[in-house]
Short mmCIF file of C-alpha atoms in Angstrom, two decimals:
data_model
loop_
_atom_site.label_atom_id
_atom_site.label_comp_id
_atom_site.label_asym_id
_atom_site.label_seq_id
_atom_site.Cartn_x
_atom_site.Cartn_y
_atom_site.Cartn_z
CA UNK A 1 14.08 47.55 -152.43
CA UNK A 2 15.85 46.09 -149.42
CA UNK A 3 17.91 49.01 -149.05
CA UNK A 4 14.68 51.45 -149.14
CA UNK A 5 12.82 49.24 -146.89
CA UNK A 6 15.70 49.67 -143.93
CA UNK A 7 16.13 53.49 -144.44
CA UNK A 8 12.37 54.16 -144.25
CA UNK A 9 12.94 51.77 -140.81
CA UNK A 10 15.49 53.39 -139.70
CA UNK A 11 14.14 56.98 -140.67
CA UNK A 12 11.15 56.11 -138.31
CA UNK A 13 13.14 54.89 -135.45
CA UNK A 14 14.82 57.98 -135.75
CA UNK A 15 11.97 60.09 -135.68
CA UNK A 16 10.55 58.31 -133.24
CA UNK A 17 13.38 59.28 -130.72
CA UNK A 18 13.30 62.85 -131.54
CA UNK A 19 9.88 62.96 -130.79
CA UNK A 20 10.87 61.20 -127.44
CA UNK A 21 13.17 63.64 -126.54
CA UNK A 22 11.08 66.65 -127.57
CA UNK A 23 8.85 65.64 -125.18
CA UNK A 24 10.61 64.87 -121.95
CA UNK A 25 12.50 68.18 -122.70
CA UNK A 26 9.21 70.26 -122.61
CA UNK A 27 8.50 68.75 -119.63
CA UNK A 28 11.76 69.08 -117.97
CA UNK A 29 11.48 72.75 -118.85
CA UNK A 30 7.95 72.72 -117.35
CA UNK A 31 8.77 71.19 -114.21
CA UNK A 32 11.82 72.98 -113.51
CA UNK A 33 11.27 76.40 -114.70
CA UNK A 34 10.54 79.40 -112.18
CA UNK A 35 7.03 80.26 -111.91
CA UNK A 36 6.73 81.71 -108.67
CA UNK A 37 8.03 85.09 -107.31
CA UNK A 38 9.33 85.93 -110.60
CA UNK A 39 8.37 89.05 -112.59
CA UNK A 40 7.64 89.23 -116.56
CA UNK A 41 8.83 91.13 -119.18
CA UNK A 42 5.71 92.80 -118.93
CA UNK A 43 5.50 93.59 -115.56
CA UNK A 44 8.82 94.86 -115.21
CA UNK A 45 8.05 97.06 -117.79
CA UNK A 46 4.85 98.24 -116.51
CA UNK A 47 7.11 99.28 -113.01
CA UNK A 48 5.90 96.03 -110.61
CA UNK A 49 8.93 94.76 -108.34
CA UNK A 50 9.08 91.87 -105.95
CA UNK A 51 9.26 92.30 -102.47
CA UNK A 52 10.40 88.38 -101.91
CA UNK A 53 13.09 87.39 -103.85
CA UNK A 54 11.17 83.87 -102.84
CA UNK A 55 14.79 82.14 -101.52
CA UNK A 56 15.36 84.76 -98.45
CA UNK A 57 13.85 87.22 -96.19
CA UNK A 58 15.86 90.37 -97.40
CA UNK A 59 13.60 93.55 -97.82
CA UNK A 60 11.53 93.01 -94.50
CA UNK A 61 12.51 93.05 -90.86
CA UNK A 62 10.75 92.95 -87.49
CA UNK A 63 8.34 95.61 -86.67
CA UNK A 64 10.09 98.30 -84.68
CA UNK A 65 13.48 95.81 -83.56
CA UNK A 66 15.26 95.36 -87.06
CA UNK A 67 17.96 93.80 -85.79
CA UNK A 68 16.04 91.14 -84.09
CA UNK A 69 16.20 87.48 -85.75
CA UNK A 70 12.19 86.79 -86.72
CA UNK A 71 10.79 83.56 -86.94
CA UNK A 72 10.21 84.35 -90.67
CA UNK A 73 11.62 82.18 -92.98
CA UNK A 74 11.75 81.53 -96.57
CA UNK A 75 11.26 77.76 -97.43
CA UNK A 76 10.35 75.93 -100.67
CA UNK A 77 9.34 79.26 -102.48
CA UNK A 78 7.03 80.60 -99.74
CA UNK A 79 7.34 83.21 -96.65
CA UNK A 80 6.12 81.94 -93.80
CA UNK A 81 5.76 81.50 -90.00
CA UNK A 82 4.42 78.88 -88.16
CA UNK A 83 3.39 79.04 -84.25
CA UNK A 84 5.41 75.86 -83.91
CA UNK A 85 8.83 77.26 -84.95
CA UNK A 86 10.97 78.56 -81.92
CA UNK A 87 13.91 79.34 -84.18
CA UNK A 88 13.27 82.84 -84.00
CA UNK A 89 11.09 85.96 -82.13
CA UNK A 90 7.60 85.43 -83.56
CA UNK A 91 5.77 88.88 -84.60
CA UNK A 92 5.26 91.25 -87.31
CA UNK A 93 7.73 91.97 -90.44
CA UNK A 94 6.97 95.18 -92.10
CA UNK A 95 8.64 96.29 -95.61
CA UNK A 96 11.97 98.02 -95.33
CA UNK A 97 10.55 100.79 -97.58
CA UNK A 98 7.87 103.37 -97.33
CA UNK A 99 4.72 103.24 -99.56
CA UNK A 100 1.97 105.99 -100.58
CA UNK A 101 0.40 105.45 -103.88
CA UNK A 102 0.85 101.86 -104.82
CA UNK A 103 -0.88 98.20 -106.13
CA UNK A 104 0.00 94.99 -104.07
CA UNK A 105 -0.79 92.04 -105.28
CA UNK A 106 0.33 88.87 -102.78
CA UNK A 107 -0.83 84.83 -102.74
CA UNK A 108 -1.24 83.53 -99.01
CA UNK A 109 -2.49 80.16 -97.71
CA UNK A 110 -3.65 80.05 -94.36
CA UNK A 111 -3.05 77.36 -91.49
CA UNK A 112 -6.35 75.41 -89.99
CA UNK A 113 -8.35 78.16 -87.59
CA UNK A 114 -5.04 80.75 -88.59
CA UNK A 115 -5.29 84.92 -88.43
CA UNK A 116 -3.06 86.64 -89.84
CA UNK A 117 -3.37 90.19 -92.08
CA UNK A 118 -1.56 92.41 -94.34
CA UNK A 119 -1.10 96.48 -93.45
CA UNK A 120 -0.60 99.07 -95.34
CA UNK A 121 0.74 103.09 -93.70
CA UNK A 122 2.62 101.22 -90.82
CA UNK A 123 4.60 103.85 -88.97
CA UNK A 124 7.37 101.81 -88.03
CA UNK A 125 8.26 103.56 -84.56
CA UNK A 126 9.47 102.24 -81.15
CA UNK A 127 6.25 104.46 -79.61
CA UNK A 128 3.71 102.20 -81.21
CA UNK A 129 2.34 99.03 -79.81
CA UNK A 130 2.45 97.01 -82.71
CA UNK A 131 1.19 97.37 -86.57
CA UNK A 132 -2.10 97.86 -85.95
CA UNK A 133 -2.28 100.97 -83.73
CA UNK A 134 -0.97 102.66 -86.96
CA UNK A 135 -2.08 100.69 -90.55
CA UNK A 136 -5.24 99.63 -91.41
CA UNK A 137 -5.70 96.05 -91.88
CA UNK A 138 -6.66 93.33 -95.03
CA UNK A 139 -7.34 90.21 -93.47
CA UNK A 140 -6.24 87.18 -93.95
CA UNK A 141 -8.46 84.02 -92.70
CA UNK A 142 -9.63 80.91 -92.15
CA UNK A 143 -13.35 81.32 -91.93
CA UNK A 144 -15.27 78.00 -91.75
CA UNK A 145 -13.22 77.39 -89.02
CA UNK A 146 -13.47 80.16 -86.44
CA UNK A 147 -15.59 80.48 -83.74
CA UNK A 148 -19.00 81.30 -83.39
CA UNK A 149 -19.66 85.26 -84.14
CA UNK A 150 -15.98 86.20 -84.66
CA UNK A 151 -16.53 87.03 -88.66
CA UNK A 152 -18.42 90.26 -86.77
CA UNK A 153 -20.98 90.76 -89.48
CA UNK A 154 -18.10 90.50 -92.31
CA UNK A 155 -15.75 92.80 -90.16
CA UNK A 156 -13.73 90.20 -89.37
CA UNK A 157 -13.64 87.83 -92.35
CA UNK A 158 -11.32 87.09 -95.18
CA UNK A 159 -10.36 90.02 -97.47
CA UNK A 160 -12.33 92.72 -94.57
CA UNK A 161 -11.08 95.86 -93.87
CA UNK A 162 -10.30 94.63 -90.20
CA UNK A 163 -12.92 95.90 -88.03
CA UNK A 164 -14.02 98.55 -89.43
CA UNK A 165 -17.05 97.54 -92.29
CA UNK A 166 -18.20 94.45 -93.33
CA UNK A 167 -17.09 93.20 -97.15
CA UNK A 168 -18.48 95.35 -99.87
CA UNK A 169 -19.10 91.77 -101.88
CA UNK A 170 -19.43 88.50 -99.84
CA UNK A 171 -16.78 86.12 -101.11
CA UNK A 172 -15.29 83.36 -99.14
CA UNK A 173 -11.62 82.53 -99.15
CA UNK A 174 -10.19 79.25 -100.69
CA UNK A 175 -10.15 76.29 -97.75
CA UNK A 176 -6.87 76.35 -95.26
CA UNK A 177 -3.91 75.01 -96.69
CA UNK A 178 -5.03 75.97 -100.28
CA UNK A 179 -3.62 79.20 -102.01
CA UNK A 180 -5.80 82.82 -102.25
CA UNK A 181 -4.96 85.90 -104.15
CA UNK A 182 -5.07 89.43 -103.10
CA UNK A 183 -5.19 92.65 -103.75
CA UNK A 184 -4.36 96.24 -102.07
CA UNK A 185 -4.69 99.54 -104.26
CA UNK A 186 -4.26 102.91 -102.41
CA UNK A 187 -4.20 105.99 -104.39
CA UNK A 188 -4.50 109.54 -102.98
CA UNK A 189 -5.91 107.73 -99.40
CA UNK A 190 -8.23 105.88 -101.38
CA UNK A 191 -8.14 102.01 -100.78
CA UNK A 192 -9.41 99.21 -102.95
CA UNK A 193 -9.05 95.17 -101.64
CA UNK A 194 -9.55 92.47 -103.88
CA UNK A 195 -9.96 88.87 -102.84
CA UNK A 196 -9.43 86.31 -105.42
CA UNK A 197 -10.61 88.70 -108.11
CA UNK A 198 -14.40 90.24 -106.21
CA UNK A 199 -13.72 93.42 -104.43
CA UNK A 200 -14.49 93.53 -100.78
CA UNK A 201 -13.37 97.36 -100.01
CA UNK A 202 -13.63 100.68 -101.48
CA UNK A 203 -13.25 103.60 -98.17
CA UNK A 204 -11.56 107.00 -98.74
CA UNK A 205 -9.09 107.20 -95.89
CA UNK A 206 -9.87 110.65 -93.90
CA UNK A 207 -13.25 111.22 -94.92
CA UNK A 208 -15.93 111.94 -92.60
CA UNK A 209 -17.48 108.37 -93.25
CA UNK A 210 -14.14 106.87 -92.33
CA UNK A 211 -13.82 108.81 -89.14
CA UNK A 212 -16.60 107.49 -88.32
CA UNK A 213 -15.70 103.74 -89.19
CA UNK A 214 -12.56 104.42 -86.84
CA UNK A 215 -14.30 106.15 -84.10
CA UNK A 216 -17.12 103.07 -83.84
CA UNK A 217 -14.18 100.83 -83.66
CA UNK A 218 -11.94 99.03 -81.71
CA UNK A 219 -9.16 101.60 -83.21
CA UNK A 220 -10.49 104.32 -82.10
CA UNK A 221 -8.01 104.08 -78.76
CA UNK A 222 -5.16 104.34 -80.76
CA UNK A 223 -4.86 108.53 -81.84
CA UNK A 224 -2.54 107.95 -84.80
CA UNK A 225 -4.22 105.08 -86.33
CA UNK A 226 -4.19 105.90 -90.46
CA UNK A 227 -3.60 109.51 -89.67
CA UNK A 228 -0.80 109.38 -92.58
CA UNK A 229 -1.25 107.31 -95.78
CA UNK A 230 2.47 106.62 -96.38
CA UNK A 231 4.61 103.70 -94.23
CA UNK A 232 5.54 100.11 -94.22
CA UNK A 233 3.18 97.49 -95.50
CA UNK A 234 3.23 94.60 -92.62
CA UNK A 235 2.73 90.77 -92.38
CA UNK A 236 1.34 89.48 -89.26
CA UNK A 237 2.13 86.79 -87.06
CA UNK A 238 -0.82 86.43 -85.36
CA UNK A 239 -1.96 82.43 -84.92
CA UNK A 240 -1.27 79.12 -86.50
CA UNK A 241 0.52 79.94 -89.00
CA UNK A 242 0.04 81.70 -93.08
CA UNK A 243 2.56 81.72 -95.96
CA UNK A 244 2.90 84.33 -99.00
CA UNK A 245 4.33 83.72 -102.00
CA UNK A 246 4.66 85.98 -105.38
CA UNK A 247 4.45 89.29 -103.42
CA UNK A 248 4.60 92.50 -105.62
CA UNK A 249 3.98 96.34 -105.71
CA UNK A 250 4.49 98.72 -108.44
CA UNK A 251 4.21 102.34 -107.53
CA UNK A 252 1.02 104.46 -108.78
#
């Protein structure tokens, strides 16, 4: 009876600790496995690759100088800039490869009062000014915390196609510092912007209603602004600072 008594003990001790250890492995494996800028099985298969590897800044290079050192960098997972680092060049990174018919889908956090934007059809020429006298613009924001009348009407704000017509669904962006999802679909011309899952954009680019979006706007003094609808998809480096993480495209 003695004998039964002990094993039972011991059989629950023993139990006990492989429950213990069960646990702190799951959470190990939790805590320490990749969640970020990785791709699925899934998405792999359905044709989506990453255009940060999250550990470098391979794949991008500064807007019309790609041999300059940027003041991009790649730290704990995320790509960022920040106004305060004078490592590097500050400006504009744009994609080393050309895109036409695509889906992007990109996380960003934004600094306190930061600007920033994503482009898409950036002609990546030493004869342009800078991204924006070529690509159309999604932009990236902090809006409670600009000043008075800058949003423009929804022009201007968070997930906006950059001057040029005010959000097709009011949404506001998640507060500074905290992460956003996005979205860019072109097809044929046609773009689509999602922010954080409402969409806040639907123009065909080269229709008579977008000429006259461009012509009404601040682009219109640049003559090859989205005149093709193939290039480099940029990052800007406009103010304060703004970080991306889990940026992919898969090719439509």
């Amino acid at each position: 009876m003695k004998n039964n008594a002990v094993l039972k003990i011991v059989a629950l001790v023993v139990a006990f600790f492989i429950f213990l250890y069960l646990i702190i492995t799951n959470f190990y494996t939790e805590a320490t496995s990749p969640t970020e800028n990785t791709l699925s099985a899934q998405e792999k298969q359905d044709g989506w690759v990453l255009l940060f590897d999250g550990e470098t800044t391979n794949g991008w290079h500064m807007f019309s100088k790609p041999n300059m050192k940027h003041a991009w960098k790649a730290v704990n997972g995320e790509l960022t800039t920040s106004t305060n680092d004078t490592s590097g060049t500050h400006g504009d990174i744009v994609t080393d490869g050309l895109y036409e018919n695509f889906e992007l889908v990109f996380d960003w956090k934004i600094a306190r009062e930061g600007n920033s934007g994503v482009f898409i059809n950036v002609q990546d020429d030493t004869s342009y000014i800078a991204t924006w006298a070529t690509g159309p613009e999604y932009q990236l924001l902090d809006n409670p915390n600009m000043q008075p009348g800058y949003l423009d009407g929804g022009k201007k704000g968070a997930g906006a196609l950059y001057g040029l017509v005010p959000l097709k669904t009011r949404v506001e962006p998640n507060p500074a510092g905290e992460w956003n999802n996005s979205r860019i679909m072109q097809v044929n011309g046609k773009i689509n912007f999602w922010l954080n899952g409402v969409m806040t954009c639907e123009e065909q680019i080269g229709s008579e209603r977008w000429m006259g979006l461009v012509a009404n706007s601040k682009a219109a003094v640049f003559p090859d602004f989205s005149k093709s609808t193939k290039g480099h998809i940029g990052l800007q480096d406009w103010a304060k600072g703004v970080s991306f993480r889990n940026i992919k495209i898969r090719i439509i």
